[in-house]
C-alpha cells in the first residue's frame, strides 16, 4: 500500500474559498434575519439573588455538607449533589482575581471608551476564601485604570460593589454599577 | 423536597437573538442550479446512474460526484402532489387559497421543485400538466422566485 | 497497554481527510462534510459501503444557521440509512468525535466508523462572535454585554499573573504555530511572524491581541476508525487509539481558579490510565493541545501534564515545543495557523497526530522518532476537556 504524504507539496485539499464580495453576489445566496425572542425565567436561586440586589446585599447559598458557599447562588450543591442548606448574605467586599481591558463589544464592534472587566472573589465573614472554587462575581470595574490592569496592580486588590441609588435598582445584576477599589 | 417547591417569585428575563442576519451560500451544485435558472429557461439536476435528483445533490448515494444535467423549464412538468393553503403563518385567513405543489419534469426522478400553482382549488389534481411562468430574464436574481409560479396547461 | 476497562475490540484510525479551512466557502455545510469524508475514505482505500456507522460532530447550530445540524449533515456525512449520532461539547467536540467513534467500535457494535466534523461560521452576521452571546447566563452575565473574548482574556490574564508569564512569552506560541502551518495544505492563517508582530497587532481585549487569536473559519475534517482485523487488512500502518478521556466542569466559570484547567487534567488522566501511560511528560512524543488562543496551548500543555504547572511558557521559550524540539506541540500549525472551524479543528488535530505517527506529515514531520501522541480539545465556558492518546 502506497504511503500518502500529507503536506502542501502532495495534497490539494478540496474546498472553494470565496471573498466577502463574491459571497454576497453569488446567484442563489440567501440572506435571512432570524426573529427569535426569548423569556428566561430566573429560577428559585437567582430570583432571590436579584431581589436581594435591590436591597443592596449579595445573597449566597451555603452547603452545610461540604461548607461551600455559592455566589451566584444555586439550590443544589454541584459537588455533593444535594440541596444547598441555607441563605447567607455577603457585604460584597472581595479580592480581584483577574481583570482585562475590552476595546470591543458583543459583536466585535470597537467601543468608544474601553471597559474594564474582571472577576471578584467574594469575602465570607470578611475573609478571603481559599481553594480552587469560590463564591465570586464577574463584573465591570470603576476607578481602575488601563495601566492598573496591564501592570497587574489591580490583581489581588481589595474591592467593593458600587451600588446604584436604591430607587434606581430594579433587581438586576447591573444594580451593582461596578466594583471599585477600597481606598487605603 | 419541600424546599424545591417553595413558592418563589421568578421574574422573567428578556433576550433576543443578536444575529443581524445569516448569509447562506448556495453550494457547488446549488450555484449551478441558480445560475442556470437566471441565464436560461432551465434548471439543473444531478444524474446518479440512471436516476435524476432535483434539486441537484452534490453527492450521489454511493458518495460519488454526480453528473450535472440541464432540465428545461419550457417543457410541461407534472404535479406529483399538492396542498391547498387557506391561512398565513400567523393563522390569518388568506384572501384567496394558495396552491403549493411538488412538481416534477418526468416520472422517474427523486425529488422535485416545490412551487406555487396558479389554479382554482377545484381544478387541481395529481398528474396534471403544468408549465413554469418565468420572470423576464433581465429581472431574474438567481432565486427560486425567478419562477413566478406554475400554471395549468390546457 | 494496561486497560482499566473491558474493551471488546482494539480500535485503529486508518484514514483522515480535510477540506481547506477558509473564512468563507462556497460549499454548503453538508458539501464540506462530504468533501472531507470522501478524502478520508479515499486515503483508506475504502468506499461508503464499507462503513457501518457514522459519528458527526458540530458545534452550536447558530453558526451554520441551521437547526438539527446533525440531521442536516447526515447525507454529506454518509449517514443515510446507517446508525448515526451527533456529539456536541462546545469547542471540545472535535476530539469528542473520535472518542465517540472509538466506543462504537470498541464495544463491538460497529466494525468501521466514518467520523465527520464540520463547521461553517461564515453565515452569521455581522460577526460569529455575536452568536456566542447565547452561551452566557441570561440573568447574571448577558446584561453586562460580554464578548466571547472576555472570558479568554480573563483566563489569560490570570494565567499570566499566577505563572509570571509576560505577553512576549505567550506570543511565542502564536509565532511557532503560524510558522508550523506554512506546510499545511489546508492552512488559513499560516505566516512567518515575530513576537513584535503579535504585540503590535490590534488590541481586542487586553491582554488579547488579534494575533493571539485563531481565525474564524469554514471547514470540515473526517477520520475512519476500524476494528483491529479490518484495520490490519486495509493498511500496514494502523494508528491505535490507546486511550480516551473526557470530563466537564461547571459553567460557573468565574467561581473557579482559571490559571489551571483541572478538567483537562482529569480527562488526560483517564486517557493515560487506559493507555498505560504513567509519566506523560516522558512517554508522550508529540502533542496537539487545543490552541484557539496562544496562551491556551500553554494552559493545556500543563493540563495534559506534559510540563509542570506554570513551566510551559518557560519551556516554549527554550524551543522545547518546536518541531525540532524535545516535545513538539501543534506541529500541524494548530488552530492559530491552520484555522478554527470549531469541531473540524479538533479533528484536524487528531488527524495530524495520525499522519505524524505514520511518518506521513512530509514537510511537517517532526525531527524525533514518535511512538505516542496526544490530541486534546477544550470548550464551552472554560469547562470541557477531551483527550485522545494514539500510538503506532
Ligand atoms: Zn456540598
XYZ file of C-alpha atoms and ligand atoms in Angstrom:
731
model
C 0.000 0.000 0.000
C 1.446 3.305 -1.104
C 2.295 5.858 1.516
C 0.366 9.024 1.139
C 2.257 12.099 2.242
C 0.008 14.792 3.648
C 1.719 18.100 3.073
C 1.443 21.100 0.814
C 3.514 19.588 -1.942
C 1.490 16.360 -2.226
C -2.073 17.341 -1.360
C -4.561 19.720 -2.861
C -7.325 19.975 -0.284
C -10.896 20.351 -1.557
C -12.978 23.467 -0.988
C -13.862 26.668 -2.813
C -12.906 29.824 -0.928
C -14.896 33.000 -1.550
C -14.170 36.651 -0.903
C -16.810 38.505 1.052
C -17.861 40.366 -2.112
C -18.202 37.147 -4.082
C -20.348 35.574 -1.402
C -22.997 38.298 -1.472
C -23.164 38.370 -5.267
C -23.450 34.648 -5.971
C -26.667 33.548 -7.632
C -28.565 31.546 -5.054
C -27.055 33.202 -1.965
C -29.849 33.732 0.539
C -29.971 36.213 3.418
C -32.252 35.636 6.346
C -32.830 37.506 9.589
C -33.941 35.356 12.476
C -36.608 36.839 14.702
C -36.132 34.937 17.908
C -37.195 36.494 21.183
C -36.971 34.684 24.461
C -38.272 34.999 28.005
C -35.983 33.348 30.512
C -37.231 32.536 33.993
C -34.680 33.322 36.641
C -35.445 30.286 38.787
C -35.507 29.892 42.561
C -31.954 30.809 43.450
C -31.421 33.714 41.082
C -34.802 35.347 41.685
C -33.947 35.629 45.388
C -30.457 36.841 44.451
C -31.913 39.598 42.261
C -34.437 40.624 44.959
C -31.583 40.968 47.431
C -29.564 43.080 44.999
C -32.446 45.535 45.130
C -31.886 45.682 48.899
C -28.192 46.254 48.398
C -26.852 42.906 49.517
C -25.462 39.818 47.880
C -27.220 36.569 48.652
C -25.426 33.242 48.511
C -26.344 29.663 49.290
C -24.322 27.524 51.658
C -23.970 23.764 51.561
C -23.618 22.535 55.140
C -22.457 19.168 53.890
C -19.183 20.411 52.373
C -19.171 24.020 53.577
C -19.100 25.569 50.088
C -20.714 28.955 49.590
C -22.233 29.652 46.191
C -22.444 33.122 44.677
C -24.302 33.320 42.333
C -26.486 31.050 44.447
C -27.591 27.589 43.384
C -30.274 25.489 45.039
C -28.123 22.380 44.732
C -24.500 21.721 45.617
C -22.610 20.788 42.476
C -20.229 18.609 44.438
C -22.487 16.891 46.990
C -25.419 16.801 44.579
C -27.731 17.615 47.470
C -29.928 20.659 48.071
C -27.902 23.547 49.481
C -28.772 24.304 53.110
C -29.225 27.988 53.824
C -29.105 31.564 52.594
C -26.214 33.724 53.675
C -25.690 37.402 52.973
C -22.427 38.956 51.907
C -21.231 42.550 52.076
C -19.773 42.214 48.606
C -16.187 43.054 49.552
C -13.656 40.869 47.886
C -10.380 40.376 46.063
C -9.731 40.843 42.346
C -8.764 37.540 40.762
C -8.263 38.752 37.203
C -9.131 41.800 35.086
C -8.909 42.833 31.440
C -9.484 45.871 29.217
C -12.073 45.400 26.471
C -11.861 47.533 23.361
C -14.711 45.681 21.627
C -18.415 44.982 22.239
C -20.536 41.850 21.937
C -20.425 41.656 18.133
C -16.776 42.712 17.928
C -17.603 46.387 17.284
C -14.939 48.850 18.537
C -16.006 50.596 21.746
C -15.593 54.347 22.043
C -14.355 54.003 25.583
C -12.653 50.787 26.680
C -14.260 48.883 29.531
C -12.542 47.161 32.420
C -13.998 43.818 33.385
C -12.930 41.280 35.924
C -13.684 38.598 38.452
C -14.060 39.268 42.180
C -13.619 36.538 44.759
C -16.091 37.491 47.497
C -15.270 37.521 51.225
C -17.042 35.204 53.629
C -17.083 36.630 57.178
C -14.631 39.307 55.981
C -12.120 36.677 54.934
C -10.878 35.669 51.512
C -11.954 32.075 50.860
C -9.242 29.636 49.754
C -9.364 26.786 47.248
C -9.957 26.038 43.568
C -13.625 27.083 43.632
C -15.031 30.126 45.404
C -18.031 32.474 45.550
C -17.491 35.253 43.070
C -18.912 37.609 40.525
C -17.945 38.689 37.077
C -18.488 42.433 36.648
C -17.258 45.802 35.474
C -14.678 47.801 37.441
C -14.627 51.572 38.103
C -11.769 53.749 39.310
C -9.341 51.306 37.792
C -7.022 52.455 35.026
C -5.914 50.501 31.985
C -2.433 50.646 33.470
C -3.588 49.075 36.736
C -4.750 46.115 34.651
C -1.683 45.886 32.463
C 0.842 46.209 35.293
C -1.124 43.739 37.371
C -1.611 46.263 40.196
C -5.325 45.527 40.241
C -4.916 41.773 40.713
C -5.162 40.977 44.398
C -6.627 44.440 45.109
C -9.492 44.757 47.595
C -12.749 45.954 46.055
C -16.364 46.552 46.982
C -19.534 46.982 44.981
C -20.687 50.455 43.998
C -24.466 50.273 44.241
C -26.912 52.243 42.174
C -29.251 54.521 44.139
C -31.944 52.455 45.820
C -34.744 53.946 43.714
C -32.859 53.092 40.516
C -32.333 49.432 41.346
C -34.570 47.012 39.542
C -33.433 43.584 40.648
C -30.738 43.151 38.037
C -27.028 42.361 38.063
C -26.488 45.962 36.920
C -27.939 47.210 40.270
C -24.279 46.924 41.104
C -22.847 49.615 38.880
C -19.352 48.183 39.175
C -16.760 47.066 41.703
C -14.283 49.703 42.871
C -11.090 49.589 44.910
C -11.349 50.135 48.669
C -9.035 53.047 49.453
C -6.226 52.757 51.922
C -38.388 18.047 48.767
C -40.427 20.890 50.159
C -37.751 23.493 49.570
C -37.819 22.794 45.851
C -41.496 23.647 45.768
C -41.245 26.737 47.974
C -43.229 29.500 46.431
C -40.919 31.971 44.922
C -41.210 34.850 42.524
C -39.468 34.039 39.278
C -39.221 37.208 37.239
C -38.610 36.682 33.564
C -35.632 37.903 31.646
C -35.965 39.048 28.062
C -33.451 38.070 25.428
C -33.200 38.283 21.709
C -31.012 36.701 19.114
C -28.311 39.290 18.438
C -27.507 37.996 14.981
C -28.264 40.647 12.419
C -28.671 38.093 9.649
C -27.459 34.826 8.202
C -25.989 34.574 4.717
C -26.276 31.123 3.174
C -24.131 30.182 0.176
C -25.828 28.027 -2.480
C -23.121 25.358 -2.547
C -21.473 23.712 -5.535
C -24.496 22.340 -7.408
C -26.836 24.914 -5.901
C -24.779 27.562 -7.652
C -25.246 25.730 -10.992
C -28.955 25.475 -10.312
C -29.462 29.194 -9.743
C -27.031 30.284 -12.443
C -28.909 28.177 -14.984
C -32.267 29.446 -13.788
C -31.024 33.016 -14.096
C -29.440 32.684 -17.513
C -31.577 30.067 -19.256
C -35.151 28.827 -19.101
C -33.951 25.722 -17.319
C -32.625 24.277 -14.086
C -30.053 21.579 -13.448
C -30.397 18.150 -11.896
C -27.829 15.613 -10.715
C -27.692 12.306 -12.528
C -26.554 9.347 -10.428
C -26.606 6.277 -12.642
C -29.973 6.468 -14.370
C -31.651 8.443 -11.604
C -32.242 12.176 -11.713
C -32.111 14.218 -8.481
C -33.899 17.583 -8.234
C -32.802 19.879 -6.645
C -29.333 18.727 -7.670
C -27.433 16.955 -4.906
C -23.667 17.316 -4.945
C -23.214 13.742 -3.821
C -24.788 10.555 -5.093
C -25.914 7.897 -2.593
C -22.656 5.997 -3.151
C -20.760 9.220 -2.290
C -19.534 9.801 -5.847
C -19.887 13.176 -7.512
C -22.924 13.145 -9.788
C -23.189 14.403 -13.339
C -24.869 17.791 -13.775
C -27.556 17.764 -16.470
C -29.875 20.514 -17.667
C -33.637 20.122 -17.386
C -35.688 22.587 -19.451
C -38.499 24.556 -17.840
C -40.047 25.184 -21.255
C -41.442 21.631 -21.422
C -44.512 20.604 -19.434
C -43.943 19.413 -15.859
C -46.326 17.381 -13.713
C -47.963 17.771 -10.318
C -46.672 14.956 -8.109
C -48.533 16.182 -5.029
C -50.120 19.380 -3.774
C -51.655 21.128 -0.789
C -54.159 23.977 -0.587
C -53.235 26.700 1.872
C -56.051 28.762 3.434
C -54.187 30.567 6.222
C -50.924 32.501 6.552
C -48.159 31.762 9.094
C -49.986 33.608 11.863
C -53.258 31.792 11.227
C -54.991 34.653 9.372
C -57.312 33.684 6.570
C -55.876 34.339 3.093
C -57.941 36.350 0.604
C -57.532 33.556 -1.889
C -56.396 29.987 -1.180
C -52.865 29.258 -2.376
C -51.839 26.031 -4.053
C -48.398 24.714 -3.223
C -47.264 21.712 -5.225
C -44.404 19.268 -5.647
C -43.558 19.493 -9.334
C -41.556 17.051 -11.417
C -40.404 17.100 -15.052
C -40.909 13.367 -15.546
C -41.894 10.304 -13.567
C -38.689 8.571 -12.530
C -36.898 11.239 -10.584
C -36.020 11.760 -6.952
C -37.331 14.999 -5.505
C -38.844 17.841 -7.478
C -39.463 21.533 -7.063
C -41.868 22.986 -4.516
C -43.677 25.974 -6.011
C -47.000 27.762 -6.391
C -49.529 26.609 -8.960
C -51.893 29.231 -10.275
C -55.236 27.448 -10.373
C -58.553 27.212 -8.620
C -58.720 24.614 -5.826
C -61.367 22.615 -7.702
C -59.189 22.409 -10.845
C -56.160 20.914 -9.161
C -55.202 17.234 -9.259
C -52.172 14.966 -9.092
C -50.782 14.149 -12.535
C -51.927 17.362 -14.222
C -49.573 19.010 -16.688
C -48.150 22.415 -15.709
C -45.729 24.944 -17.176
C -43.368 27.359 -15.434
C -44.138 31.080 -15.645
C -40.695 32.690 -15.510
C -39.781 36.282 -14.775
C -38.289 38.142 -17.744
C -34.532 37.421 -17.973
C -33.465 40.932 -17.025
C -35.433 40.765 -13.776
C -34.092 37.427 -12.593
C -31.914 37.395 -9.467
C -30.853 33.753 -9.242
C -33.527 32.865 -6.708
C -36.311 30.309 -6.717
C -38.730 33.238 -7.135
C -37.307 33.725 -10.645
C -40.056 31.217 -11.381
C -43.181 33.206 -10.551
C -45.440 30.158 -10.458
C -46.531 27.171 -12.494
C -49.777 27.249 -14.437
C -52.011 24.510 -15.749
C -51.549 23.514 -19.370
C -54.930 23.461 -21.065
C -1.336 -1.420 27.248
C -2.942 -1.865 30.653
C -6.606 -1.316 30.019
C -8.573 -0.453 33.122
C -11.793 -1.188 31.277
C -13.097 -4.119 29.283
C -12.566 -3.421 25.596
C -14.081 -5.903 23.197
C -12.208 -4.799 20.099
C -8.999 -2.852 19.644
C -9.565 0.258 17.519
C -7.341 1.956 14.958
C -7.537 5.072 12.838
C -6.964 4.078 9.215
C -7.797 7.238 7.252
C -8.130 11.000 7.536
C -9.257 13.838 5.294
C -9.677 17.591 5.477
C -11.121 20.388 3.374
C -9.417 23.732 3.113
C -10.007 25.912 6.183
C -11.090 29.373 5.000
C -13.057 32.415 6.175
C -15.829 31.766 3.630
C -16.538 28.804 1.400
C -18.948 28.290 -1.463
C -19.798 24.779 -0.267
C -22.804 24.249 1.952
C -22.189 22.609 5.329
C -23.201 19.192 4.013
C -20.939 19.584 0.964
C -17.989 20.434 3.196
C -18.723 17.323 5.272
C -18.870 15.256 2.096
C -15.587 16.590 0.724
C -13.734 15.777 3.951
C -15.413 12.377 4.297
C -14.522 11.464 0.729
C -10.895 12.419 1.300
C -10.817 10.215 4.392
C -12.378 7.245 2.585
C -10.008 7.613 -0.342
C -6.993 7.795 1.950
C -8.042 4.453 3.463
C -8.956 2.889 0.090
C -12.471 2.340 1.379
C -15.898 3.118 -0.005
C -19.003 4.250 1.764
C -20.434 0.724 1.601
C -17.545 -0.447 3.813
C -18.692 1.831 6.628
C -21.037 0.516 9.339
C -21.735 3.574 11.480
C -21.396 7.350 11.377
C -20.405 9.823 14.086
C -20.900 13.528 13.394
C -19.543 16.427 15.422
C -20.534 20.045 15.052
C -20.589 22.969 17.496
C -23.575 25.336 18.025
C -26.285 25.270 15.364
C -26.232 29.057 15.482
C -23.005 29.230 13.442
C -24.207 27.472 10.313
C -27.660 28.966 10.949
C -29.297 25.567 10.546
C -31.070 23.783 13.373
C -30.854 19.974 13.623
C -27.351 20.281 12.236
C -26.563 16.604 12.808
C -29.510 15.557 10.659
C -28.722 18.265 8.120
C -25.179 16.933 7.797
C -26.329 13.313 7.591
C -26.278 12.815 3.813
C -22.985 14.639 3.345
C -21.510 12.527 6.132
C -22.614 9.289 4.502
C -25.165 8.518 7.202
C -28.234 7.749 5.088
C -29.811 4.508 6.347
C -26.963 3.932 8.811
C -26.744 4.269 12.597
C -25.671 7.880 13.158
C -25.167 10.093 16.185
C -24.069 13.686 16.583
C -21.928 14.617 19.574
C -21.541 18.102 20.964
C -19.410 19.501 23.776
C -18.663 23.013 22.501
C -15.100 23.500 21.330
C -14.293 20.103 22.816
C -16.469 18.478 20.137
C -13.629 17.875 17.676
C -11.845 15.393 19.925
C -15.174 14.035 21.222
C -15.825 12.807 17.663
C -13.054 10.162 17.630
C -13.876 9.354 21.278
C -17.473 8.519 20.319
C -16.304 6.696 17.189
C -13.941 4.680 19.392
C -16.679 3.382 21.676
C -18.822 2.438 18.678
C -16.037 0.102 17.542
C -14.523 -0.903 20.896
C -17.928 -2.105 22.107
C -18.204 -4.490 19.161
C -21.233 -2.642 17.802
C -19.649 -1.417 14.548
C -16.693 -2.685 12.543
C -15.965 0.641 10.877
C -16.955 4.220 11.655
C -16.759 7.316 9.495
C -16.320 10.228 11.910
C -17.041 13.657 10.421
C -16.777 17.144 11.913
C -17.945 20.297 10.200
C -18.327 23.982 10.958
C -19.421 26.829 8.733
C -19.054 30.042 10.681
C -19.378 32.482 7.794
C -23.215 32.663 7.677
C -23.597 34.539 10.994
C -23.514 38.315 10.545
C -22.171 40.817 11.320
C -19.666 38.517 13.055
C -19.900 34.999 14.510
C -18.750 36.422 17.848
C -22.301 37.761 18.264
C -23.719 34.252 18.176
C -21.607 33.370 21.194
C -23.781 35.679 23.282
C -26.085 32.731 23.777
C -23.569 30.716 25.740
C -23.718 33.233 28.602
C -26.121 33.039 31.501
C -29.067 35.236 30.507
C -29.595 36.653 34.016
C -26.254 37.362 35.643
C -23.856 37.561 32.678
C -25.551 38.708 29.495
C -26.811 42.053 30.910
C -23.130 43.084 31.172
C -22.798 42.956 27.373
C -20.000 40.406 27.245
C -17.940 39.477 24.207
C -16.652 35.922 23.913
C -13.067 37.170 24.078
C -13.655 38.463 27.608
C -13.519 35.036 29.187
C -10.349 34.145 27.320
C -8.742 37.445 28.189
C -9.697 36.996 31.853
C -8.266 33.494 31.888
C -5.105 34.572 30.061
C -4.573 37.471 32.494
C -4.988 35.084 35.413
C -2.524 32.609 33.904
C -0.006 35.419 33.334
C -0.411 36.585 36.928
C -0.208 33.194 38.618
C 2.564 31.825 36.395
C 4.573 35.008 35.914
C 4.337 34.873 32.105
C 4.564 38.028 30.011
C 2.739 38.874 26.791
C 6.013 38.196 24.944
C 6.343 34.729 26.467
C 2.855 33.803 25.318
C 3.176 35.309 21.832
C 5.929 32.762 21.123
C 3.208 30.124 20.716
C 1.418 32.130 18.032
C 4.707 32.650 16.175
C 5.520 28.930 16.375
C 2.096 27.663 15.290
C 1.611 30.069 12.404
C 5.037 29.088 11.102
C 4.315 25.354 11.534
C 1.192 25.827 9.408
C 3.221 27.010 6.421
C 3.479 23.408 5.257
C -0.131 22.503 5.906
C -2.228 22.107 2.732
C -5.395 23.458 4.388
C -3.955 26.378 6.339
C -5.800 29.667 6.511
C -3.537 31.702 8.792
C -0.044 30.356 8.161
C 2.557 33.105 8.366
C 6.089 33.939 9.248
C 5.646 36.478 12.017
C 7.575 37.723 15.015
C 6.674 38.277 18.650
C 6.648 42.020 17.875
C 4.022 41.458 15.169
C 1.764 39.815 17.747
C 2.295 42.624 20.256
C 1.695 45.274 17.588
C -1.489 43.718 16.219
C -4.877 45.240 17.077
C -5.727 45.028 20.793
C -9.139 43.400 21.161
C -9.482 42.725 24.878
C -6.184 43.322 26.610
C -4.155 41.088 27.025
C -5.625 39.515 23.875
C -4.395 40.988 20.587
C -5.660 39.903 17.182
C -2.657 37.654 16.519
C -3.146 35.891 19.858
C -6.411 34.505 18.461
C -7.199 31.852 15.837
C -9.282 32.980 12.857
C -12.952 32.353 12.088
C -13.269 29.514 9.583
C -15.409 27.289 7.395
C -14.168 23.737 7.047
C -14.613 20.039 7.652
C -12.496 17.079 8.718
C -13.045 13.328 8.825
C -11.470 10.158 10.206
C -12.039 6.460 9.577
C -11.869 4.180 12.619
C -11.841 0.415 12.278
C -11.724 -2.785 14.280
C -8.270 -4.388 14.557
C -8.744 -7.143 11.939
C -10.121 -4.721 9.359
C -7.512 -2.114 10.185
C -4.720 -4.605 9.536
C -6.313 -5.565 6.239
C -6.660 -2.034 4.871
C -3.310 -0.630 5.979
C 0.201 -1.592 7.019
C 0.321 1.322 9.432
C -2.846 1.485 11.526
C -2.672 4.092 14.263
C -4.071 2.681 17.503
C -6.414 4.529 19.797
C -4.756 3.693 23.107
C -6.733 5.879 25.449
C -9.653 8.266 25.570
C -10.824 10.646 28.264
C -13.206 13.484 28.716
C -14.610 15.468 31.636
C -16.702 18.566 32.192
C -16.560 21.234 34.854
C -19.349 23.643 35.828
C -20.479 26.519 33.575
C -19.935 28.842 36.570
C -16.556 29.719 35.127
C -15.877 32.682 37.405
C -16.264 30.559 40.534
C -13.092 28.647 39.693
C -9.316 29.079 39.578
C -8.786 29.910 35.913
C -4.993 29.586 35.921
C -5.207 25.790 35.697
C -7.684 23.619 33.735
C -8.379 20.824 36.165
C -10.994 19.310 33.822
C -8.279 18.815 31.159
C -6.079 17.081 33.716
C -8.912 14.726 34.719
C -9.642 13.905 31.077
C -5.933 13.323 30.430
C -5.566 11.089 33.490
C -8.472 8.984 32.244
C -6.881 8.612 28.794
C -3.345 7.972 30.115
C -4.590 5.333 32.521
C -6.287 3.478 29.705
C -3.144 3.780 27.579
C -0.884 2.612 30.411
C 0.999 5.899 30.422
C 2.348 6.796 33.854
C 4.734 9.655 33.084
C 3.183 11.535 30.174
C 5.929 14.197 30.186
C 8.396 11.423 29.280
C 6.259 8.936 27.366
C 4.374 11.280 25.020
C 6.479 12.116 21.957
C 4.231 14.614 20.249
C 1.127 16.609 21.164
C -1.661 18.638 19.634
C -3.030 20.676 22.558
C -6.022 22.869 21.726
C -4.855 26.365 20.759
C -7.725 28.726 19.880
C -5.547 31.300 21.681
C -1.789 31.186 22.147
C -1.921 31.053 25.969
C -4.419 28.192 25.679
C -1.749 25.900 24.268
C 0.461 26.522 27.319
C -2.502 26.118 29.657
C -3.380 22.803 28.040
C 0.224 21.540 27.914
C 0.142 21.895 31.704
C -3.332 20.339 31.995
C -2.102 17.395 29.892
C 0.812 17.059 32.365
C 3.382 17.479 29.601
C 5.024 20.257 31.624
C 4.937 21.145 35.319
C 2.439 23.843 36.278
C 3.488 27.324 35.189
C 6.528 25.939 33.381
C 5.099 25.588 29.862
C 5.918 29.177 28.873
C 9.494 28.797 30.075
C 9.930 25.619 28.032
C 8.307 27.254 24.996
C 10.920 29.993 25.190
C 13.675 27.391 25.025
C 12.192 25.831 21.870
C 11.132 22.679 23.732
C 7.796 22.565 21.855
C 9.177 23.447 18.407
C 9.005 20.966 15.552
C 12.687 20.245 16.201
C 12.251 20.283 19.973
C 12.013 17.599 22.667
C 8.200 17.547 22.660
C 6.783 19.133 19.514
C 3.331 20.651 20.098
C 0.869 21.659 17.365
C 3.186 20.556 14.545
C 0.157 20.961 12.267
C 0.127 24.687 12.946
C -2.858 24.310 15.230
C -5.934 26.454 15.241
C -3.752 29.556 15.230
C -2.149 28.559 11.946
C -4.442 26.129 10.141
C -7.701 27.756 11.244
C -10.575 27.187 13.619
C -13.770 25.686 12.167
C -14.627 24.632 15.733
C -15.387 20.893 15.626
C -13.370 20.328 12.450
C -10.332 21.950 14.073
C -10.303 19.318 16.824
C -10.463 16.505 14.281
C -7.682 18.199 12.301
C -5.514 17.904 15.433
C -6.203 14.177 15.741
C -5.514 13.777 12.005
C -2.127 15.481 12.472
C -1.094 13.014 15.180
C -2.282 10.231 12.832
C -0.059 11.489 9.995
C 2.891 12.174 12.289
C 2.748 8.664 13.791
C 2.672 7.233 10.240
C 5.603 9.449 9.238
C 3.382 10.870 6.520
C 3.449 14.532 7.527
C 6.032 15.328 4.844
C 7.473 18.776 5.372
C 5.750 18.995 8.749
C 7.181 15.708 10.072
C 8.848 16.257 13.434
C 12.549 15.505 13.663
C 12.457 12.978 16.505
C 11.115 9.397 16.347
C 7.499 9.207 17.504
C 5.587 6.405 19.238
C 2.913 8.029 21.369
C 0.920 11.161 20.596
C -1.873 13.011 22.366
C -4.536 15.319 20.917
C -6.814 17.435 23.065
C -9.680 19.880 22.668
C -11.387 22.180 25.097
C -14.658 24.038 25.074
C -17.749 25.799 26.329
C -17.381 28.060 29.369
C -13.856 27.005 30.385
C -15.156 23.576 31.273
C -14.621 20.761 28.753
C -11.575 18.594 28.285
C -11.471 15.886 25.594
C -8.317 13.795 25.122
C -7.201 11.004 22.781
C -3.913 9.079 23.033
C -2.661 7.389 19.855
C 0.282 5.100 19.091
C 1.819 3.490 16.023
Zn -21.744 20.470 49.164
